[in-house]
mmCIF file of C-alpha atoms in Angstrom:
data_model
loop_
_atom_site.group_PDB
_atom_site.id
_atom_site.type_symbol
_atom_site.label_atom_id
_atom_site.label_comp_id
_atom_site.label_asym_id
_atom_site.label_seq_id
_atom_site.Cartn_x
_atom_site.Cartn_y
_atom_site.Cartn_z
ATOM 1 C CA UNK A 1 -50.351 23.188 -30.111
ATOM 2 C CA UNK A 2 -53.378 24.698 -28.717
ATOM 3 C CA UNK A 3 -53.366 27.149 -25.231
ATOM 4 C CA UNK A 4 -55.245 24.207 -23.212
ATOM 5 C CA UNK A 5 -52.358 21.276 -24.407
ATOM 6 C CA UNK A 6 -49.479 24.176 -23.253
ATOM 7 C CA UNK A 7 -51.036 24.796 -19.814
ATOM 8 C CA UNK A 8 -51.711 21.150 -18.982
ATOM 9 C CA UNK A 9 -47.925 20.190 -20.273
ATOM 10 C CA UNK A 10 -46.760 23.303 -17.822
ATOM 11 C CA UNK A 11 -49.153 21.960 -15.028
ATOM 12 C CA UNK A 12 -47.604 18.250 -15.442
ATOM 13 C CA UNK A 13 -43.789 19.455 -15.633
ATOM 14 C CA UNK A 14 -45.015 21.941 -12.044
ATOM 15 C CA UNK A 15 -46.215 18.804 -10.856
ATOM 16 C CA UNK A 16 -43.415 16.555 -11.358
ATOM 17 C CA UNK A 17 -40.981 18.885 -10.569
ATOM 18 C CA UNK A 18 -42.244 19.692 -7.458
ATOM 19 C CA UNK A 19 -42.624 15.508 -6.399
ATOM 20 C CA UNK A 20 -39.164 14.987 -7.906
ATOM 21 C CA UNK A 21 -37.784 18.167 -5.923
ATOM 22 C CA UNK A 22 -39.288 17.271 -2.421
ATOM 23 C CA UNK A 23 -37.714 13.675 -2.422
ATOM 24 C CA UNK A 24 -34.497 14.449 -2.281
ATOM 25 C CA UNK A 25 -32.025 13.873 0.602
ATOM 26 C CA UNK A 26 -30.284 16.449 2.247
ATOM 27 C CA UNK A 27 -26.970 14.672 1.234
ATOM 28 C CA UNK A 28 -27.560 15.609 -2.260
ATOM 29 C CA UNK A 29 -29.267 18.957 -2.022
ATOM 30 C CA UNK A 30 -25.608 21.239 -2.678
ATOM 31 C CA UNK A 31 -24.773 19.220 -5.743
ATOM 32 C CA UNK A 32 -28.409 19.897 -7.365
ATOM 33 C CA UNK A 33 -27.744 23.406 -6.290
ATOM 34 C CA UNK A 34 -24.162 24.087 -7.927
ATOM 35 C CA UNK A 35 -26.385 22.297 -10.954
ATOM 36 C CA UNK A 36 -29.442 24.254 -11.126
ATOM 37 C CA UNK A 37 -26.116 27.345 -10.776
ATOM 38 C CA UNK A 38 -25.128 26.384 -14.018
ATOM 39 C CA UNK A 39 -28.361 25.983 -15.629
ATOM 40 C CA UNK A 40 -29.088 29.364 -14.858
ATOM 41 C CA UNK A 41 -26.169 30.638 -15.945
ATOM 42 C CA UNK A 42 -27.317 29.033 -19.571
ATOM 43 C CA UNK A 43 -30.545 30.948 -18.613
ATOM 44 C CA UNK A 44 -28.368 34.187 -18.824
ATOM 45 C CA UNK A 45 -25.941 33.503 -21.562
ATOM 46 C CA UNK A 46 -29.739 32.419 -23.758
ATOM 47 C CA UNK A 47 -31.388 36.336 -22.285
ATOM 48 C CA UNK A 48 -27.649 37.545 -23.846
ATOM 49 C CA UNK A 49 -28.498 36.109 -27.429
ATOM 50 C CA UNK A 50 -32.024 37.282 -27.405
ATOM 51 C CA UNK A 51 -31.240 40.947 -26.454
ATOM 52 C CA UNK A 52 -28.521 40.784 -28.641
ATOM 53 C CA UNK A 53 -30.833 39.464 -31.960
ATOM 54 C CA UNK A 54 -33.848 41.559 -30.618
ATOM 55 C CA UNK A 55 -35.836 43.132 -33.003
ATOM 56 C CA UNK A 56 -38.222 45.090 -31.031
ATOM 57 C CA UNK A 57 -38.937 46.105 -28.320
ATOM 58 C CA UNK A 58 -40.548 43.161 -26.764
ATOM 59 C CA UNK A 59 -37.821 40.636 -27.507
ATOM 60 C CA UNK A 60 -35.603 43.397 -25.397
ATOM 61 C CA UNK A 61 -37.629 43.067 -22.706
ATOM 62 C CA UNK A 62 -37.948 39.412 -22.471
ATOM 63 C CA UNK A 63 -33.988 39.172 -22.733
ATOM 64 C CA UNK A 64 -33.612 41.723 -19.568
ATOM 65 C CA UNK A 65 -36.124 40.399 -17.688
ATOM 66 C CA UNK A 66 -34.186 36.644 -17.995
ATOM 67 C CA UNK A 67 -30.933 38.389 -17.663
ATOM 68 C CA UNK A 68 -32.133 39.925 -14.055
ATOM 69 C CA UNK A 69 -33.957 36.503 -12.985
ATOM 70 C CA UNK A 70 -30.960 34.584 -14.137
ATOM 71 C CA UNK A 71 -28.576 37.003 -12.069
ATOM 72 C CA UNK A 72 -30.430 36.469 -9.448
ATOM 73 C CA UNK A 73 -30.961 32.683 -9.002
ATOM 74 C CA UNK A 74 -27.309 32.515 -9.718
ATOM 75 C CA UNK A 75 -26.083 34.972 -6.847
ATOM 76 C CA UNK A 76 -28.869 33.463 -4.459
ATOM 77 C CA UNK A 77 -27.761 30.033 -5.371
ATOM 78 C CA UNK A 78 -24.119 30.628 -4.818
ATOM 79 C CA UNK A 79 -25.134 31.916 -1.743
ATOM 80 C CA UNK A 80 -26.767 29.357 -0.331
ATOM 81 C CA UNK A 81 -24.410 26.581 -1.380
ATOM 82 C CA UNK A 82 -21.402 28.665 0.141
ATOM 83 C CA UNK A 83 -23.926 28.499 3.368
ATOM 84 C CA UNK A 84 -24.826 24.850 3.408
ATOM 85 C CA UNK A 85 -20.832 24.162 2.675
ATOM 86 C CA UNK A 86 -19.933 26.224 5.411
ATOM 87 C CA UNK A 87 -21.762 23.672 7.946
ATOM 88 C CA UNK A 88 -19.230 21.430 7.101
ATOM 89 C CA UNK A 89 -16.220 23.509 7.921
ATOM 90 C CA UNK A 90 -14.523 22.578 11.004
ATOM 91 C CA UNK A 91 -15.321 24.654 13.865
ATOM 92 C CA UNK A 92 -11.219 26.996 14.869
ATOM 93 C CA UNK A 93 -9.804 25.199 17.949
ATOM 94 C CA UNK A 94 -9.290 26.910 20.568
ATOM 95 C CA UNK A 95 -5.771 28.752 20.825
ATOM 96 C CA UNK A 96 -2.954 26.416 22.401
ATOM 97 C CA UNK A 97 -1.102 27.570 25.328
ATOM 98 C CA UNK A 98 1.882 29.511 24.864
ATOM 99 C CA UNK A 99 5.670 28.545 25.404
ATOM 100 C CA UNK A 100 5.998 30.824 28.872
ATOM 101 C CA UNK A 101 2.807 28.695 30.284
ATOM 102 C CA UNK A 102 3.981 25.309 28.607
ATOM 103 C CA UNK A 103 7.268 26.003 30.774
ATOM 104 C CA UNK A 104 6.099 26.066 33.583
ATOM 105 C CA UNK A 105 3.372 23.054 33.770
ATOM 106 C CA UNK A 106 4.968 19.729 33.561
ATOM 107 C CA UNK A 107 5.161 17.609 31.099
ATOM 108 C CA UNK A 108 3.432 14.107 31.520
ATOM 109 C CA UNK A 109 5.214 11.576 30.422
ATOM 110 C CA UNK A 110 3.629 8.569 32.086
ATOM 111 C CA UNK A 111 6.687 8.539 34.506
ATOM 112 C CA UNK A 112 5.856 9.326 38.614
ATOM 113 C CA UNK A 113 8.621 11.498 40.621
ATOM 114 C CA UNK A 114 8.224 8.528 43.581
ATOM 115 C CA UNK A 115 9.985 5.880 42.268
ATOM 116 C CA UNK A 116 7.365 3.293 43.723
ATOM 117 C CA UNK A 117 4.697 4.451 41.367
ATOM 118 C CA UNK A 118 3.560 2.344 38.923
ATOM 119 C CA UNK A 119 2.724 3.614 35.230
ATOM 120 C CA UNK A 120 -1.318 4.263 36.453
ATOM 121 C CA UNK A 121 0.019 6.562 39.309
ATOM 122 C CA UNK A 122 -0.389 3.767 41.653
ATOM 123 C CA UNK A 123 1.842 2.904 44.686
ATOM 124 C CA UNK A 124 3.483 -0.457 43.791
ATOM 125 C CA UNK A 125 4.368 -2.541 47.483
#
């Protein structure tokens, strides 16, 4: 293929990926994410055969240098899903009374100490 076909190809896939990207709802955005996780972790495990078939010194660059960007989307991925999940933790309740203060309050039980009160509190009469 000649330079001009490769550049229009990469400006196409840019293109598409960035219309496909931006139309997504929020609802799916942390399953893409633990996706694209996984993907890059292909990214590294492919940087790990190059480096490890490298012949010179070029292919040994090329292999670090998707290594270190694969590290890196993965951690900052990871991080970012663990962030978006963590919205959907429940908030801690707040700590119940103790025992020694649950003695002492009464318990309601629906039931008035008058015995003309109705269930509602009111007076029946």
């Amino acid at each position: 293929m000649s330079l001009i076909t490769e550049i229009t190809i990469f400006v196409l896939a840019a293109f598409v990926g960035f219309e496909v990207i931006s139309k997504v709802p929020t609802t799916l955005h942390t399953p893409l994410m633990s996706q694209t996780n996984a993907i890059h972790g292909i990214v590294m495990l492919g940087g790990l055969i190059v480096i490890g078939t490298a012949d010179g010194t070029l292919d040994k660059v090329i292999g670090t240098i998707a290594i270190a960007f694969g590290t890196i989307n993965v951690v900052g991925g990871f991080m970012v899903t663990d962030r978006m999940l963590g919205m959907f933790r429940r908030k801690p309740t707040k700590a119940q009374p103790s025992a020694s203060s649950s003695a002492r309050e009464p318990k309601a039980t629906g039931h008035s100490a008058e015995p003309n009160a109705g269930a509602d509190g009111s007076e029946e009469g």
